[in-house]
XYZ file of C-alpha atoms in Angstrom:
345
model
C -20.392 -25.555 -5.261
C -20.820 -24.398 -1.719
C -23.949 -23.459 0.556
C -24.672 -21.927 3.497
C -27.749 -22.199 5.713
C -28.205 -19.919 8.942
C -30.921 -19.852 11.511
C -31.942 -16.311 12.341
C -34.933 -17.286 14.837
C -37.014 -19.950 15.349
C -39.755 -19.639 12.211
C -36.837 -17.827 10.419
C -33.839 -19.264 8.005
C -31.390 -17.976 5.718
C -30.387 -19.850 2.710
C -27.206 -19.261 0.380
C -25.776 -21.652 -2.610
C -23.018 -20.364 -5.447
C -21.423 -23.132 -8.025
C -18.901 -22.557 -10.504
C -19.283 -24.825 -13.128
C -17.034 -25.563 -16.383
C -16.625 -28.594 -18.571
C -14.468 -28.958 -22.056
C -15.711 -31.732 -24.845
C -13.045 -32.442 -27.359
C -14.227 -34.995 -30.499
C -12.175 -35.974 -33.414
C -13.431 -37.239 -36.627
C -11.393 -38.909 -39.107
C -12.179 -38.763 -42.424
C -15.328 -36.238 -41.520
C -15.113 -33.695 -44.331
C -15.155 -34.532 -48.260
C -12.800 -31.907 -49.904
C -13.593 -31.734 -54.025
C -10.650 -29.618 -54.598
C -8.210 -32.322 -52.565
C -9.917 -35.100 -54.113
C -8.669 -34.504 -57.211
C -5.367 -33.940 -56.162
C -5.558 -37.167 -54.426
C -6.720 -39.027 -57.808
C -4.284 -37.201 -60.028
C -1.521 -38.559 -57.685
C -3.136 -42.296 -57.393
C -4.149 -42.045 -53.874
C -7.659 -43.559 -53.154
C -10.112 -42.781 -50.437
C -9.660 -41.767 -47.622
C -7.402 -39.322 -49.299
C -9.656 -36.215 -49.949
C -11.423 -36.555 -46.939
C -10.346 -33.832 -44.162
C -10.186 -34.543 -40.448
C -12.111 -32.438 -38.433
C -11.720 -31.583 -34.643
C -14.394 -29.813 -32.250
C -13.836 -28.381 -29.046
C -16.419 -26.684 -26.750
C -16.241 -25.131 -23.658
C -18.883 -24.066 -21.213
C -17.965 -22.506 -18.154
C -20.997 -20.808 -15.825
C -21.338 -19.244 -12.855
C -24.820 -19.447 -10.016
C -25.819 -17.696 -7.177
C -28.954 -17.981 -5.238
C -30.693 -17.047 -2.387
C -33.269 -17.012 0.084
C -35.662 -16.328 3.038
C -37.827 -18.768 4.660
C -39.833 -17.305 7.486
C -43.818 -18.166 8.941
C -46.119 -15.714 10.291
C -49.064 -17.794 11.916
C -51.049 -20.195 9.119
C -48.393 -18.465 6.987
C -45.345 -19.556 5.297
C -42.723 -17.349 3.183
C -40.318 -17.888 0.758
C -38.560 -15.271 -1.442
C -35.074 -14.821 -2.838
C -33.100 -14.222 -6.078
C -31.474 -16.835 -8.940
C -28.390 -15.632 -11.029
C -27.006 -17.239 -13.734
C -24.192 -16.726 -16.437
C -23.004 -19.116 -18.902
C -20.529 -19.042 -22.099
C -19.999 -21.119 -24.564
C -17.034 -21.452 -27.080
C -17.206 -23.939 -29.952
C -13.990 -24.257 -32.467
C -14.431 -26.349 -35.135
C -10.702 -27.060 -37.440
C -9.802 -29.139 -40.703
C -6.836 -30.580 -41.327
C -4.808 -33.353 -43.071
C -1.553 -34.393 -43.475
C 0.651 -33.372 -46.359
C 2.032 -36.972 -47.161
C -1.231 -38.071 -47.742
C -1.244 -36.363 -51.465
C 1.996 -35.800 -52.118
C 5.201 -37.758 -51.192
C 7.506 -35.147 -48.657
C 10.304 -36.068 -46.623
C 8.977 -34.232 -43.736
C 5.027 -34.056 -43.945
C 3.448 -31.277 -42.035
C -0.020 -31.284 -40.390
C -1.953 -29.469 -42.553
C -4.463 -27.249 -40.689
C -6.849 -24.638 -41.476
C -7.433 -21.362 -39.076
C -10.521 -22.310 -36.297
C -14.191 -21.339 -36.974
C -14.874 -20.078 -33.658
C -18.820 -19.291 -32.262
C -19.253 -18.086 -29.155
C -22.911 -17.862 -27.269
C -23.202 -15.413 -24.036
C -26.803 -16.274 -21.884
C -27.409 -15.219 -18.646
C -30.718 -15.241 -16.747
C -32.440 -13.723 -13.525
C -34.536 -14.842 -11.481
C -36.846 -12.945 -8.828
C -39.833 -15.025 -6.788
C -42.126 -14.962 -3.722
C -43.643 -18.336 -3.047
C -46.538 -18.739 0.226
C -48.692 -21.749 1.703
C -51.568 -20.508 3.883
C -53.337 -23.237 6.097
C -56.820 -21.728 5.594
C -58.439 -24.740 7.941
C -56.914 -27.646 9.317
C -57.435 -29.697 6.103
C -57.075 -26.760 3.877
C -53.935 -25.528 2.024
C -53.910 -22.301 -0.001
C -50.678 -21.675 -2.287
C -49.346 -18.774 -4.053
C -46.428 -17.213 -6.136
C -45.211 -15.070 -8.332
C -41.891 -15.281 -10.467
C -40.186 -12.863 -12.598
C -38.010 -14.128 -15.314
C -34.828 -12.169 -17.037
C -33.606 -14.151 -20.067
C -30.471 -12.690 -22.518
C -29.309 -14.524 -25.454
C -26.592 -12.998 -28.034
C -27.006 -15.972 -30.203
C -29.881 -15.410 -32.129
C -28.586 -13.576 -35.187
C -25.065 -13.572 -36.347
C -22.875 -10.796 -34.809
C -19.507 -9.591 -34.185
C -19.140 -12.259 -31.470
C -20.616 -14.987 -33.256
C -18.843 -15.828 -36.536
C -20.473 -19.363 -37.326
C -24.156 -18.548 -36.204
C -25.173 -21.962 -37.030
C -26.943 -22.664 -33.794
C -29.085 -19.371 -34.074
C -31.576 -20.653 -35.202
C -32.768 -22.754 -31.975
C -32.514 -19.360 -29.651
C -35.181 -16.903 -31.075
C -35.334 -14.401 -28.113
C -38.410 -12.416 -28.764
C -38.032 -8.490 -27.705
C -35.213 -5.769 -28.399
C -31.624 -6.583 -27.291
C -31.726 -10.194 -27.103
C -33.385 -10.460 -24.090
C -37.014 -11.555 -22.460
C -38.615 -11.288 -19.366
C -41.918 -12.614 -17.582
C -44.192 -12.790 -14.510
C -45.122 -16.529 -13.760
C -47.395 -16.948 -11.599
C -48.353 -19.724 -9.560
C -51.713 -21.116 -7.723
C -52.482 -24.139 -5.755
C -55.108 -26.154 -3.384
C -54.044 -28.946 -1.261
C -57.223 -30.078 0.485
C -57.926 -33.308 3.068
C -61.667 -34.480 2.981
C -61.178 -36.891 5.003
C -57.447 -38.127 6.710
C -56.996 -40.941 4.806
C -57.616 -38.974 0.893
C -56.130 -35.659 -0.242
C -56.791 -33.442 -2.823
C -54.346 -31.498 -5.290
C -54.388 -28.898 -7.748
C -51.958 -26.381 -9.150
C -52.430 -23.963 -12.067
C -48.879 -22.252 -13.011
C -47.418 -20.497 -15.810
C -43.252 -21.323 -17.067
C -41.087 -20.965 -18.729
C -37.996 -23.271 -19.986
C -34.973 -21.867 -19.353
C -32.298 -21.367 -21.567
C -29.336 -23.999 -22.013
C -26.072 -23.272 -23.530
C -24.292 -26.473 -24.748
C -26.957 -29.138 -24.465
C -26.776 -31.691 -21.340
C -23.108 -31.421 -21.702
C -23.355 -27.513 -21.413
C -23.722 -24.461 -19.128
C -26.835 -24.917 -16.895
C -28.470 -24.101 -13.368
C -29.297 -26.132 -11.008
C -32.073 -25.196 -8.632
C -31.057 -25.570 -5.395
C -33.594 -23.083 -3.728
C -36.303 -21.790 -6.251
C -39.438 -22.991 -5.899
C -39.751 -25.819 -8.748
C -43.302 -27.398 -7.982
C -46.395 -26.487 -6.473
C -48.135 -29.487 -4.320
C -45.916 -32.067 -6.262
C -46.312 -30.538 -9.818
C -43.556 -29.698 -11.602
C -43.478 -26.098 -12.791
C -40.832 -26.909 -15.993
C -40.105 -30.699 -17.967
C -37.762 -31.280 -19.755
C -39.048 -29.376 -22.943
C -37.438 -27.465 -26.192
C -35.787 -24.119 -24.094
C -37.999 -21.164 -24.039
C -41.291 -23.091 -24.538
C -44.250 -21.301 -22.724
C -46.396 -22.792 -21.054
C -49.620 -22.862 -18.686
C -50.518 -26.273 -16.819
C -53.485 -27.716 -15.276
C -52.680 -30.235 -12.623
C -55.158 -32.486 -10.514
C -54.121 -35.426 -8.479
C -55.815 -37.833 -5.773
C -53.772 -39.580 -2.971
C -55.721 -42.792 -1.356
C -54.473 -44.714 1.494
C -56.201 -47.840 1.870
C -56.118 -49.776 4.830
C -52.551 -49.889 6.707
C -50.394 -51.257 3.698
C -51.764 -49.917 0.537
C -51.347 -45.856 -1.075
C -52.430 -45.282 -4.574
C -51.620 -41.703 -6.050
C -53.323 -40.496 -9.562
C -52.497 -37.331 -11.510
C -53.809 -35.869 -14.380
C -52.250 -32.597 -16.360
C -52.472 -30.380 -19.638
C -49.759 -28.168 -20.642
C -51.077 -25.295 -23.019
C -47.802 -24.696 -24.580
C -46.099 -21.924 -26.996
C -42.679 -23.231 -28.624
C -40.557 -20.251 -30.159
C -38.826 -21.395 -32.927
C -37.182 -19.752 -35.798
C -38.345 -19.526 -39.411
C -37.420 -17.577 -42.850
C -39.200 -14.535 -44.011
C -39.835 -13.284 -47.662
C -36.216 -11.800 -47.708
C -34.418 -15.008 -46.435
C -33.757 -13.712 -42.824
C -34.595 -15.750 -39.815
C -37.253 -14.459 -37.899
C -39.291 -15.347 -34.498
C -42.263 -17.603 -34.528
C -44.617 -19.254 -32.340
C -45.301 -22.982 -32.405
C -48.845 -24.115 -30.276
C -48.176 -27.823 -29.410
C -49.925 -29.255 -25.931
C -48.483 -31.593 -23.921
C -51.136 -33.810 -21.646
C -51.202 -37.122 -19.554
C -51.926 -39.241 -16.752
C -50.374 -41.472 -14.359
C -51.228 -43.728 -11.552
C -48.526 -45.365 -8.873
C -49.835 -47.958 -6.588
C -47.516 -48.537 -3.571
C -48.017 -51.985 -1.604
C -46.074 -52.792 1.807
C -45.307 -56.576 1.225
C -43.293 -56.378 4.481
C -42.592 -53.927 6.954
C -39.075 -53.110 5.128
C -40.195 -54.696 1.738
C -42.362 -52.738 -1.050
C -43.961 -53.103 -4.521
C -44.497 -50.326 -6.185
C -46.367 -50.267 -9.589
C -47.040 -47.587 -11.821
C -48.389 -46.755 -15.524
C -48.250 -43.078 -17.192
C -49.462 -41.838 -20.183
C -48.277 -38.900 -21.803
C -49.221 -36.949 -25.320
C -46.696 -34.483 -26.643
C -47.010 -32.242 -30.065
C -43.873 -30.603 -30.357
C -41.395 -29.229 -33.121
C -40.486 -32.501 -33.955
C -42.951 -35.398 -33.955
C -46.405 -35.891 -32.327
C -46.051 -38.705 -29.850
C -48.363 -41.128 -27.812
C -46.225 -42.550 -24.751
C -47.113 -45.378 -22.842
C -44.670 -45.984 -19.830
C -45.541 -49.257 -17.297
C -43.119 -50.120 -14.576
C -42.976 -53.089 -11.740
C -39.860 -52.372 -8.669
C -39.627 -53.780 -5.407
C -37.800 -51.764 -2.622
C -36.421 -53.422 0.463
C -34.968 -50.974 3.421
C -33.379 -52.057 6.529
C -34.016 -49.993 9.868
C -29.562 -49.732 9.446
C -29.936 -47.712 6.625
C -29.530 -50.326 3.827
C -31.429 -50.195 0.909
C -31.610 -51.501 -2.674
């Protein structure tokens, strides 16, 4: 990956970043596939198990390609931000069988048995266009908007001349013609100081999750300069990929006295999950899944020392997915120490 960052004027910047990106996993199974036919060979010549069980190997490959960029310019109480995200990303599975020939019948010179690859290959790609602004209304008073627009192509979601297998097809439903989907996202927030030692935040937004090929081991972006929060509020979580969603955020920062910060959030995800499901005739077909996602958290931070702090925090989080329906309760205790040298653990 490589970036490049130039300063046109003071108030002005230019921003580029482009990654190339490929990774091969490569798993063998022993004994992974029970064969019926070569099972009975295997007992009519006296072998037992684990004769009549084929090996398998699995190989998948995900190379991907980014490019982004971006403007960053103010203009009195405002501030700009606008620029592009491209992304393209293959993957190629291969899935073979095989056993050795010695292992039913006795040959001087065995040979590797092994059947022709399944091969299933998914093609994504997505674009990404967005404007993103902060206006300081008063001196205590932050006013944020944006606006994103969303290009998502998947070939993957019904079996086709490039996809032989199809057995993944049925986590990608794509609604609209062609395989692909687009959206406008947009984006509000309110970042407000009653007094100096309290501030107030808020963000309303609309997402999308974007599409992964290959899992965490796959093709993916990585956003190195679109706009992923508003005030501190993440605009996408880690959810199931192409889940809509609009979220209502509200948090409180507190300083107390010189040594003590407390921060509190609160949000609710209203949240469409596209899965895929069977109609009368058998065929998959698009559907929409409602499931909200809500919580709460609170972090209290507590300078013990000048270089030593305590942080504890507790979150909360409901999530109705796909899946399961699940309460979280998440506490944590850490202490930080950081030396003016630039030490820390």
């Amino acid at each position: 990956e490589v970036g490049y960052h130039h300063r046109l004027r003071p108030g002005s910047e230019l921003m580029f970043y482009f990654a190339g990106r490929t990774t091969e996993i490569v798993n063998d199974d022993l004994n992974a596939v029970f064969s019926p036919s070569l099972f009975r060979q295997c007992r009519f010549a006296g072998k037992p198990p684990p004769c009549g069980f084929l090996d398998r190997r699995t190989s998948s490959k995900t190379p991907n390609l980014t490019f982004q960029a971006a403007h960053y310019f103010k203009v009195d109480d405002f501030d700009f931000k606008y620029g592009v995200d491209f992304f393209g990303g293959r993957r190629n599975d291969e899935l073979w069988i095989y056993y050795r020939e010695d292992e039913v019948f006795p040959v001087e010179d065995p040979e590797l048995i092994v059947q022709d690859p399944i091969v299933d290959r998914q093609d994504l790609s997505y674009r990404t266009f967005f404007f993103h602004s902060n206006y300081r209304a008063r001196s205590n008073l932050v006013l944020t908007g944006g606006l994103n627009y969303e290009w998502s192509n998947d070939d993957n979601v019904f079996i086709g001349e490039s996809d032989v297998v199809g057995a993944d097809d049925q986590f990608n439903p794509i609604f609209g013609e062609n395989n692909s989907d687009w959206r406008l996202n947009p984006q509000f927030g309110v970042l407000y100081n009653p007094v100096e030692s309290s501030t107030l935040r808020a963000a309303v937004m609309r997402s999308r999750q974007p599409l992964v090929a290959g899992g965490s081991g796959g093709a993916f972006s990585r956003e190195r300069l679109v706009p992923v929060h508003v005030n501190g509020f993440l605009s996408t979580l880690n959810e199931i990929e192409l889940s809509r969603s609009w979220s209502y955020n509200l948090g409180w920062d507190q300083r107390i006295g010189r040594r003590s910060f407390i921060r509190t959030t609160a949000f609710w995800r209203d949240r469409e999950i596209p899965h895929a499901d069977t109609n009368p005739l058998g065929m998959p077909e698009p559907q929409l899944f409602e499931g909200d996602l809500y919580g709460a958290g609170v972090v209290w931070n507590q300078f013990v020392h000048r270089q030593v702090t305590l942080v504890t925090a507790y979150n909360f989080t409901q999530d109705e997915d796909l899946f399961s329906f699940r309460k979280n309760h998440e506490g944590s205790v850490s202490l930080y120490y950081i030396n003016p040298r630039g030490v820390f653990f």
